[in-house]
Amino acid sequence: MKTTSTAPRAAKAATATATATALKLYVVLARAQRAIGERTQADLVPHGISITEFAIMEALYHKGPLLLGEVQRKILVSSGGITFLVDKLAERGYVERKLCATDRRARYAALTRKGTALMKEIFPGHAAAICEAMSVLTQAEQKEMTALLKRLGKAAAGRDDT
Amino acid sequence: MKTTSTAPRAAKAATATATATALKLYVVLARAQRAIGERTQADLVPHGISITEFAIMEALYHKGPLLLGEVQRKILVSSGGITFLVDKLAERGYVERKLCATDRRARYAALTRKGTALMKEIFPGHAAAICEAMSVLTQAEQKEMTALLKRLGKAAAGRDDT
DNA sequence: CGTCTTCATCTTAGTACTAAGATTAATCGG
DNA sequence: CCGATTAATCTTAGTACTAAGATGAAGACG
């Protein structure tokens, strides 16, 4: 009798705790991401580059010229957004558009010499800042966390390919 | 001799790997946060509430009336932002401003009945969505990750109180 | 007590991006 | 081949928030 009368309450308490755990996890996840993002953004401010602009340049720096749609999907912005951002980077001389030989609708975005020079200048510092931010964790912790976050992110994005 | 000639290269390779690990961690962190955020935002869309507006209401729902500055610091928006957002919520009837008895400059934000009713309606779903998102991890994994992320976030935010 | 400094909130101008839609081109299917 | 559908990028109007600054009040200090 005592067992049955406490069981529903115990189950509710366990659910409330699990909920609190999950909610707390999301809060600290969002906070960590924001804090690290703000740190890396600080290095971009002197160059007048936004985080998203930097992400575009980073993608082009590491992958070479990409179709606008490819960049868009990599950095997760809207189609109008990629046009806007590439326009801005092009105005600054960091990026240029190139024709696609096989599809007349499409355009490649590519770093200019100036853009490449800027990336050569600021990327090492960016990488160092990220490294420093993550250095409160051991390499093993970083790797484990990467695996867990990957799982989280993929599930939340609706992709279940592990 | 062989040891000394490979050591500098080995050190560089280890650094490059550590860098890659850290960079990768940040990418998956940002991706996970974004994906979960987008999932929770989907539930707010029918109510015409932005994530930040929801965050304000959530804070008031759980903590009761708060000074505008307190809300601001809790949800990490600018001072102009809190004014703007509370204005909007007030227009919708979800939040009201109240005078502070001890400081004529200050204002409290409080949920209205309508606002409280809305939170009663949507918060359980929100909590469930977060729980579901986190459910790919065990409770133990969630707790461990919370601890690691807390460390990360605090260090990045320049607060070292563990 | 009076002056200077700091604080709490609001105002204003501006920006980064989105959603919705338009235009042109490519693909698909009968 | 042709019409319908889909795709790639651009255009436009709009929104959510920020940075900078203003205003009035409170606190600090000599």
mmCIF file with all atom_site columns, C-alpha atoms in Angstrom, chain A residues 22-140:
data_model
loop_
_atom_site.group_PDB
_atom_site.id
_atom_site.type_symbol
_atom_site.label_atom_id
_atom_site.label_alt_id
_atom_site.label_comp_id
_atom_site.label_asym_id
_atom_site.label_entity_id
_atom_site.label_seq_id
_atom_site.pdbx_PDB_ins_code
_atom_site.Cartn_x
_atom_site.Cartn_y
_atom_site.Cartn_z
_atom_site.occupancy
_atom_site.B_iso_or_equiv
_atom_site.pdbx_formal_charge
_atom_site.auth_seq_id
_atom_site.auth_comp_id
_atom_site.auth_asym_id
_atom_site.auth_atom_id
_atom_site.pdbx_PDB_model_num
ATOM 1   C CA . ALA A 1 22  ? 17.459 19.142 -19.468 1.00 0.00 ? 22  ALA A CA 1
ATOM 2   C CA . LEU A 1 23  ? 16.430 22.774 -19.096 1.00 0.00 ? 23  LEU A CA 1
ATOM 3   C CA . LYS A 1 24  ? 19.582 23.564 -17.188 1.00 0.00 ? 24  LYS A CA 1
ATOM 4   C CA . LEU A 1 25  ? 21.666 21.884 -19.838 1.00 0.00 ? 25  LEU A CA 1
ATOM 5   C CA . TYR A 1 26  ? 20.119 24.032 -22.531 1.00 0.00 ? 26  TYR A CA 1
ATOM 6   C CA . VAL A 1 27  ? 20.716 27.214 -20.576 1.00 0.00 ? 27  VAL A CA 1
ATOM 7   C CA . VAL A 1 28  ? 24.389 26.507 -20.003 1.00 0.00 ? 28  VAL A CA 1
ATOM 8   C CA . LEU A 1 29  ? 24.792 25.354 -23.599 1.00 0.00 ? 29  LEU A CA 1
ATOM 9   C CA . ALA A 1 30  ? 23.381 28.610 -24.892 1.00 0.00 ? 30  ALA A CA 1
ATOM 10  C CA . ARG A 1 31  ? 25.453 30.595 -22.427 1.00 0.00 ? 31  ARG A CA 1
ATOM 11  C CA . ALA A 1 32  ? 28.690 28.880 -23.345 1.00 0.00 ? 32  ALA A CA 1
ATOM 12  C CA . GLN A 1 33  ? 28.100 29.317 -27.036 1.00 0.00 ? 33  GLN A CA 1
ATOM 13  C CA . ARG A 1 34  ? 27.289 32.953 -26.564 1.00 0.00 ? 34  ARG A CA 1
ATOM 14  C CA . ALA A 1 35  ? 30.286 33.656 -24.353 1.00 0.00 ? 35  ALA A CA 1
ATOM 15  C CA . ILE A 1 36  ? 32.750 32.021 -26.712 1.00 0.00 ? 36  ILE A CA 1
ATOM 16  C CA . GLY A 1 37  ? 31.131 33.705 -29.682 1.00 0.00 ? 37  GLY A CA 1
ATOM 17  C CA . GLU A 1 38  ? 31.481 37.082 -28.072 1.00 0.00 ? 38  GLU A CA 1
ATOM 18  C CA . ARG A 1 39  ? 35.133 36.442 -27.429 1.00 0.00 ? 39  ARG A CA 1
ATOM 19  C CA . THR A 1 40  ? 35.886 35.558 -31.008 1.00 0.00 ? 40  THR A CA 1
ATOM 20  C CA . GLN A 1 41  ? 33.781 38.438 -32.274 1.00 0.00 ? 41  GLN A CA 1
ATOM 21  C CA . ALA A 1 42  ? 35.928 40.855 -30.346 1.00 0.00 ? 42  ALA A CA 1
ATOM 22  C CA . ASP A 1 43  ? 38.820 40.087 -32.693 1.00 0.00 ? 43  ASP A CA 1
ATOM 23  C CA . LEU A 1 44  ? 36.696 40.843 -35.716 1.00 0.00 ? 44  LEU A CA 1
ATOM 24  C CA . VAL A 1 45  ? 35.490 44.216 -34.577 1.00 0.00 ? 45  VAL A CA 1
ATOM 25  C CA . PRO A 1 46  ? 38.692 46.097 -35.516 1.00 0.00 ? 46  PRO A CA 1
ATOM 26  C CA . HIS A 1 47  ? 38.304 44.746 -39.033 1.00 0.00 ? 47  HIS A CA 1
ATOM 27  C CA . GLY A 1 48  ? 34.667 45.689 -39.257 1.00 0.00 ? 48  GLY A CA 1
ATOM 28  C CA . ILE A 1 49  ? 33.683 42.120 -39.964 1.00 0.00 ? 49  ILE A CA 1
ATOM 29  C CA . SER A 1 50  ? 30.602 40.452 -38.534 1.00 0.00 ? 50  SER A CA 1
ATOM 30  C CA . ILE A 1 51  ? 30.632 36.886 -37.307 1.00 0.00 ? 51  ILE A CA 1
ATOM 31  C CA . THR A 1 52  ? 28.608 35.775 -40.285 1.00 0.00 ? 52  THR A CA 1
ATOM 32  C CA . GLU A 1 53  ? 30.853 37.575 -42.729 1.00 0.00 ? 53  GLU A CA 1
ATOM 33  C CA . PHE A 1 54  ? 33.793 35.899 -41.090 1.00 0.00 ? 54  PHE A CA 1
ATOM 34  C CA . ALA A 1 55  ? 32.109 32.542 -41.418 1.00 0.00 ? 55  ALA A CA 1
ATOM 35  C CA . ILE A 1 56  ? 31.738 33.094 -45.138 1.00 0.00 ? 56  ILE A CA 1
ATOM 36  C CA . MET A 1 57  ? 35.353 34.045 -45.537 1.00 0.00 ? 57  MET A CA 1
ATOM 37  C CA . GLU A 1 58  ? 36.405 31.124 -43.405 1.00 0.00 ? 58  GLU A CA 1
ATOM 38  C CA . ALA A 1 59  ? 34.499 28.699 -45.575 1.00 0.00 ? 59  ALA A CA 1
ATOM 39  C CA . LEU A 1 60  ? 36.034 30.145 -48.735 1.00 0.00 ? 60  LEU A CA 1
ATOM 40  C CA . TYR A 1 61  ? 39.480 30.210 -47.176 1.00 0.00 ? 61  TYR A CA 1
ATOM 41  C CA . HIS A 1 62  ? 39.399 26.528 -46.322 1.00 0.00 ? 62  HIS A CA 1
ATOM 42  C CA . LYS A 1 63  ? 37.349 25.168 -49.173 1.00 0.00 ? 63  LYS A CA 1
ATOM 43  C CA . GLY A 1 64  ? 38.144 27.492 -52.051 1.00 0.00 ? 64  GLY A CA 1
ATOM 44  C CA . PRO A 1 65  ? 35.455 29.005 -54.283 1.00 0.00 ? 65  PRO A CA 1
ATOM 45  C CA . LEU A 1 66  ? 31.937 27.819 -53.529 1.00 0.00 ? 66  LEU A CA 1
ATOM 46  C CA . LEU A 1 67  ? 28.577 28.424 -55.110 1.00 0.00 ? 67  LEU A CA 1
ATOM 47  C CA . LEU A 1 68  ? 26.525 30.960 -53.210 1.00 0.00 ? 68  LEU A CA 1
ATOM 48  C CA . GLY A 1 69  ? 24.059 28.239 -52.345 1.00 0.00 ? 69  GLY A CA 1
ATOM 49  C CA . GLU A 1 70  ? 26.837 26.057 -51.010 1.00 0.00 ? 70  GLU A CA 1
ATOM 50  C CA . VAL A 1 71  ? 28.082 28.825 -48.757 1.00 0.00 ? 71  VAL A CA 1
ATOM 51  C CA . GLN A 1 72  ? 24.537 29.491 -47.673 1.00 0.00 ? 72  GLN A CA 1
ATOM 52  C CA . ARG A 1 73  ? 23.991 25.909 -46.596 1.00 0.00 ? 73  ARG A CA 1
ATOM 53  C CA . LYS A 1 74  ? 27.332 25.772 -44.854 1.00 0.00 ? 74  LYS A CA 1
ATOM 54  C CA . ILE A 1 75  ? 26.805 28.770 -42.672 1.00 0.00 ? 75  ILE A CA 1
ATOM 55  C CA . LEU A 1 76  ? 23.039 28.410 -42.347 1.00 0.00 ? 76  LEU A CA 1
ATOM 56  C CA . VAL A 1 77  ? 21.776 31.762 -43.573 1.00 0.00 ? 77  VAL A CA 1
ATOM 57  C CA . SER A 1 78  ? 18.865 32.623 -45.796 1.00 0.00 ? 78  SER A CA 1
ATOM 58  C CA . SER A 1 79  ? 19.226 33.048 -49.530 1.00 0.00 ? 79  SER A CA 1
ATOM 59  C CA . GLY A 1 80  ? 18.668 36.780 -49.253 1.00 0.00 ? 80  GLY A CA 1
ATOM 60  C CA . GLY A 1 81  ? 21.237 36.806 -46.516 1.00 0.00 ? 81  GLY A CA 1
ATOM 61  C CA . ILE A 1 82  ? 23.970 35.283 -48.586 1.00 0.00 ? 82  ILE A CA 1
ATOM 62  C CA . THR A 1 83  ? 23.344 37.826 -51.336 1.00 0.00 ? 83  THR A CA 1
ATOM 63  C CA . PHE A 1 84  ? 23.473 40.645 -48.831 1.00 0.00 ? 84  PHE A CA 1
ATOM 64  C CA . LEU A 1 85  ? 26.614 39.409 -47.114 1.00 0.00 ? 85  LEU A CA 1
ATOM 65  C CA . VAL A 1 86  ? 28.526 38.590 -50.272 1.00 0.00 ? 86  VAL A CA 1
ATOM 66  C CA . ASP A 1 87  ? 27.546 41.993 -51.645 1.00 0.00 ? 87  ASP A CA 1
ATOM 67  C CA . LYS A 1 88  ? 29.053 43.602 -48.597 1.00 0.00 ? 88  LYS A CA 1
ATOM 68  C CA . LEU A 1 89  ? 32.223 41.542 -48.696 1.00 0.00 ? 89  LEU A CA 1
ATOM 69  C CA . ALA A 1 90  ? 32.543 42.251 -52.394 1.00 0.00 ? 90  ALA A CA 1
ATOM 70  C CA . GLU A 1 91  ? 32.211 45.979 -51.803 1.00 0.00 ? 91  GLU A CA 1
ATOM 71  C CA . ARG A 1 92  ? 35.027 45.716 -49.334 1.00 0.00 ? 92  ARG A CA 1
ATOM 72  C CA . GLY A 1 93  ? 37.130 43.867 -51.838 1.00 0.00 ? 93  GLY A CA 1
ATOM 73  C CA . TYR A 1 94  ? 37.375 40.686 -49.813 1.00 0.00 ? 94  TYR A CA 1
ATOM 74  C CA . VAL A 1 95  ? 35.207 38.480 -52.002 1.00 0.00 ? 95  VAL A CA 1
ATOM 75  C CA . GLU A 1 96  ? 34.257 38.377 -55.636 1.00 0.00 ? 96  GLU A CA 1
ATOM 76  C CA . ARG A 1 97  ? 31.598 36.600 -57.622 1.00 0.00 ? 97  ARG A CA 1
ATOM 77  C CA . LYS A 1 98  ? 32.517 34.377 -60.529 1.00 0.00 ? 98  LYS A CA 1
ATOM 78  C CA . LEU A 1 99  ? 30.403 32.823 -63.221 1.00 0.00 ? 99  LEU A CA 1
ATOM 79  C CA . CYS A 1 100 ? 29.625 29.140 -63.219 1.00 0.00 ? 100 CYS A CA 1
ATOM 80  C CA . ALA A 1 101 ? 30.537 27.482 -66.480 1.00 0.00 ? 101 ALA A CA 1
ATOM 81  C CA . THR A 1 102 ? 27.814 24.854 -66.251 1.00 0.00 ? 102 THR A CA 1
ATOM 82  C CA . ASP A 1 103 ? 24.874 26.707 -64.779 1.00 0.00 ? 103 ASP A CA 1
ATOM 83  C CA . ARG A 1 104 ? 23.975 30.215 -65.840 1.00 0.00 ? 104 ARG A CA 1
ATOM 84  C CA . ARG A 1 105 ? 21.915 30.836 -62.763 1.00 0.00 ? 105 ARG A CA 1
ATOM 85  C CA . ALA A 1 106 ? 24.704 30.104 -60.368 1.00 0.00 ? 106 ALA A CA 1
ATOM 86  C CA . ARG A 1 107 ? 27.584 32.174 -59.034 1.00 0.00 ? 107 ARG A CA 1
ATOM 87  C CA . TYR A 1 108 ? 30.739 31.238 -57.254 1.00 0.00 ? 108 TYR A CA 1
ATOM 88  C CA . ALA A 1 109 ? 32.025 33.279 -54.330 1.00 0.00 ? 109 ALA A CA 1
ATOM 89  C CA . ALA A 1 110 ? 35.787 33.399 -54.016 1.00 0.00 ? 110 ALA A CA 1
ATOM 90  C CA . LEU A 1 111 ? 38.204 35.201 -51.749 1.00 0.00 ? 111 LEU A CA 1
ATOM 91  C CA . THR A 1 112 ? 40.193 37.948 -53.436 1.00 0.00 ? 112 THR A CA 1
ATOM 92  C CA . ARG A 1 113 ? 43.880 38.395 -52.725 1.00 0.00 ? 113 ARG A CA 1
ATOM 93  C CA . LYS A 1 114 ? 42.879 41.036 -50.247 1.00 0.00 ? 114 LYS A CA 1
ATOM 94  C CA . GLY A 1 115 ? 40.429 38.675 -48.649 1.00 0.00 ? 115 GLY A CA 1
ATOM 95  C CA . THR A 1 116 ? 42.960 35.881 -48.480 1.00 0.00 ? 116 THR A CA 1
ATOM 96  C CA . ALA A 1 117 ? 45.492 38.238 -46.932 1.00 0.00 ? 117 ALA A CA 1
ATOM 97  C CA . LEU A 1 118 ? 42.980 39.250 -44.299 1.00 0.00 ? 118 LEU A CA 1
ATOM 98  C CA . MET A 1 119 ? 42.221 35.645 -43.465 1.00 0.00 ? 119 MET A CA 1
ATOM 99  C CA . LYS A 1 120 ? 45.922 34.854 -43.248 1.00 0.00 ? 120 LYS A CA 1
ATOM 100 C CA . GLU A 1 121 ? 46.174 37.702 -40.815 1.00 0.00 ? 121 GLU A CA 1
ATOM 101 C CA . ILE A 1 122 ? 43.225 37.013 -38.563 1.00 0.00 ? 122 ILE A CA 1
ATOM 102 C CA . PHE A 1 123 ? 42.524 33.319 -38.740 1.00 0.00 ? 123 PHE A CA 1
ATOM 103 C CA . PRO A 1 124 ? 45.454 32.232 -36.576 1.00 0.00 ? 124 PRO A CA 1
ATOM 104 C CA . GLY A 1 125 ? 44.292 34.592 -33.843 1.00 0.00 ? 125 GLY A CA 1
ATOM 105 C CA . HIS A 1 126 ? 40.759 33.306 -34.185 1.00 0.00 ? 126 HIS A CA 1
ATOM 106 C CA . ALA A 1 127 ? 41.920 29.727 -33.876 1.00 0.00 ? 127 ALA A CA 1
ATOM 107 C CA . ALA A 1 128 ? 44.060 30.648 -30.890 1.00 0.00 ? 128 ALA A CA 1
ATOM 108 C CA . ALA A 1 129 ? 41.114 32.327 -29.202 1.00 0.00 ? 129 ALA A CA 1
ATOM 109 C CA . ILE A 1 130 ? 38.963 29.252 -29.657 1.00 0.00 ? 130 ILE A CA 1
ATOM 110 C CA . CYS A 1 131 ? 41.763 27.036 -28.407 1.00 0.00 ? 131 CYS A CA 1
ATOM 111 C CA . GLU A 1 132 ? 42.175 29.215 -25.382 1.00 0.00 ? 132 GLU A CA 1
ATOM 112 C CA . ALA A 1 133 ? 38.471 29.190 -24.688 1.00 0.00 ? 133 ALA A CA 1
ATOM 113 C CA . MET A 1 134 ? 38.415 25.401 -24.855 1.00 0.00 ? 134 MET A CA 1
ATOM 114 C CA . SER A 1 135 ? 41.575 24.989 -22.846 1.00 0.00 ? 135 SER A CA 1
ATOM 115 C CA . VAL A 1 136 ? 39.683 24.721 -19.564 1.00 0.00 ? 136 VAL A CA 1
ATOM 116 C CA . LEU A 1 137 ? 38.833 21.252 -20.833 1.00 0.00 ? 137 LEU A CA 1
ATOM 117 C CA . THR A 1 138 ? 41.318 18.491 -21.515 1.00 0.00 ? 138 THR A CA 1
ATOM 118 C CA . GLN A 1 139 ? 41.694 17.164 -25.027 1.00 0.00 ? 139 GLN A CA 1
ATOM 119 C CA . ALA A 1 140 ? 39.839 14.047 -23.966 1.00 0.00 ? 140 ALA A CA 1
#
